[in-house]
Coordinates of C-alpha atoms in Angstrom, one line a residue:
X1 CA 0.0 0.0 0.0
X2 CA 0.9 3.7 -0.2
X3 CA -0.1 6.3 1.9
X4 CA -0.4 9.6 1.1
X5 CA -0.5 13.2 2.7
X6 CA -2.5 16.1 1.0
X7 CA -1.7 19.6 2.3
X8 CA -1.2 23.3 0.1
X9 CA -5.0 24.2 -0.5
X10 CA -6.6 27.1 0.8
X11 CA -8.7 30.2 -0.8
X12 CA -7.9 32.2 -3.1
X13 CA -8.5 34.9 -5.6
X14 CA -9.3 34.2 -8.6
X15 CA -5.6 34.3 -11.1
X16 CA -4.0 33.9 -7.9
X17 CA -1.6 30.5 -7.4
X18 CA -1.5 27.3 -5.4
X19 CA 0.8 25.1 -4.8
X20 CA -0.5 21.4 -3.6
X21 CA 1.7 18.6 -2.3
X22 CA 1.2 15.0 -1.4
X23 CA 3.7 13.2 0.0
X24 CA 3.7 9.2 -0.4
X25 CA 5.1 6.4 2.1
X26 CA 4.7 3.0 2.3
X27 CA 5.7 1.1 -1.0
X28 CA 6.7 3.9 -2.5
X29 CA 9.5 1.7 -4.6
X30 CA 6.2 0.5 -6.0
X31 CA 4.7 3.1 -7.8
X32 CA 4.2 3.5 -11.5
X33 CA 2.5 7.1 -11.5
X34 CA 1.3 9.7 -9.4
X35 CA -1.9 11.9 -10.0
X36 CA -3.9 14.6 -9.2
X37 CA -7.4 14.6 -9.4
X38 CA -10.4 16.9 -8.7
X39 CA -14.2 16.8 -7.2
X40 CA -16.2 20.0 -7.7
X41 CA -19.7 19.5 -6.0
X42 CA -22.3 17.7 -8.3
X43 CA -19.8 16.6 -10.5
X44 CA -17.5 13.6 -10.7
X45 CA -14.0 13.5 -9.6
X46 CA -11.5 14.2 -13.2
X47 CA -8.0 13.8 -13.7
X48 CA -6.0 17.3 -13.9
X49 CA -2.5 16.1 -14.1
X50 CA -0.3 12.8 -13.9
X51 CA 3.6 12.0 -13.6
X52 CA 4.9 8.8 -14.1
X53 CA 7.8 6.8 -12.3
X54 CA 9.7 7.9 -15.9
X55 CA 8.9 11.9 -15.4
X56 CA 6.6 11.7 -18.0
X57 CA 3.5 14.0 -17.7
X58 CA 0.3 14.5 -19.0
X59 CA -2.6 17.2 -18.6
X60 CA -6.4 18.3 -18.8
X61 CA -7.0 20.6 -21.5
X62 CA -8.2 22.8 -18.3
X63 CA -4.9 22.5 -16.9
X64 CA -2.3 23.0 -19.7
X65 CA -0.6 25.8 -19.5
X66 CA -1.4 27.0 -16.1
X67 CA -1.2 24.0 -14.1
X68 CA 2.3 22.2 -13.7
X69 CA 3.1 18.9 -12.0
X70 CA 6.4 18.0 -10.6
X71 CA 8.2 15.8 -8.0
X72 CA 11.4 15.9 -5.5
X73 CA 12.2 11.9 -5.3
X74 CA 14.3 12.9 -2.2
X75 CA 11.0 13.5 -0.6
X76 CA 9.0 11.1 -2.0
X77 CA 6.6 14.5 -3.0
X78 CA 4.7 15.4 -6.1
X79 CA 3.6 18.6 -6.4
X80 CA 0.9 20.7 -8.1
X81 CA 1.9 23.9 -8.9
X82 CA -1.5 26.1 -10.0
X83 CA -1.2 29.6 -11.4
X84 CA -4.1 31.5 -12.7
X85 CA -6.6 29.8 -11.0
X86 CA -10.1 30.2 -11.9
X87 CA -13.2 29.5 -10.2
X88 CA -14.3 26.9 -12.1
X89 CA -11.3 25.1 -10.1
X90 CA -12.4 25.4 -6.9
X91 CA -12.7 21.6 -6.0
X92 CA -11.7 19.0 -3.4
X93 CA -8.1 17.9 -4.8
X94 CA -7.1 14.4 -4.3
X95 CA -3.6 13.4 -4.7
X96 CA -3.5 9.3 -6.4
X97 CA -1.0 6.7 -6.6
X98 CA -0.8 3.5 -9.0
X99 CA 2.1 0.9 -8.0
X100 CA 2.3 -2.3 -8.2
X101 CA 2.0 -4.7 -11.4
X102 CA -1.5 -4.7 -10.6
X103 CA -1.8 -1.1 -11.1
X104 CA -3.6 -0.7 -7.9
X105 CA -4.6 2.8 -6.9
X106 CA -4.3 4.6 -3.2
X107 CA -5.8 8.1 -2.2
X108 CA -5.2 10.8 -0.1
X109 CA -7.4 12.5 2.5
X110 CA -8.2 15.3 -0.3
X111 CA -7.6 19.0 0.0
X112 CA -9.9 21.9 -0.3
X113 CA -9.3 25.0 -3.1
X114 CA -11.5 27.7 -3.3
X115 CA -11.0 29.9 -5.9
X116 CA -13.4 33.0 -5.2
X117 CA -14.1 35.7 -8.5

């Protein structure tokens, strides 16, 4: 299993920035990608950004260009780096891991941004 630690959110103006980390224990040695996701209320939860174990990375259209993902292995930490938010971002952010062979998946606790206009 891997465990993982949410922390960064917060409100904000809108075209203000964010920065969200989640830091992963457990069997980290494991892990094949790590993701950020996002529930808005009413909606389902959608993928905004993912790095793999390789430092490959892939986007939403909603995030390109303004959101960036990136990781410090030292500290077993990816982060989410948001600039110009919006308020169509405001959302519970959950940070998601995918190890194994299996590709099984872990959560975090989720953090709240509020992104007021």
């Amino acid at each position: 299993q891997v465990q993982l630690v949410e922390s960064g959110g917060g409100l904000v103006q809108a075209g203000g920035s964010l920065r969200l980390s989640c830091a992963a224990s457990g069997s980290i040695f494991s892990i094949n990608a790590m993701g950020w996701y996002r529930q808005a209320p009413g909606k389902q939860r959608e993928l905004v950004a993912v790095i793999t174990s390789g430092g490959r990375t892939t986007y939403a259209d909603s995030a390109k260009g303004r959101f960036t993902i990136y990781r410090d292995i030292a500290k077993n930490t990816v982060y989410l780096q948001m600039n110009s938010l919006k308020p169509e971002d405001t959302a519970v952010y959950y940070c998601n891991a995918d190890y194994g062979l299996g590709h099984h998946e872990d959560w975090g606790q989720g953090t709240q941004v509020t992104v007021s206009s």
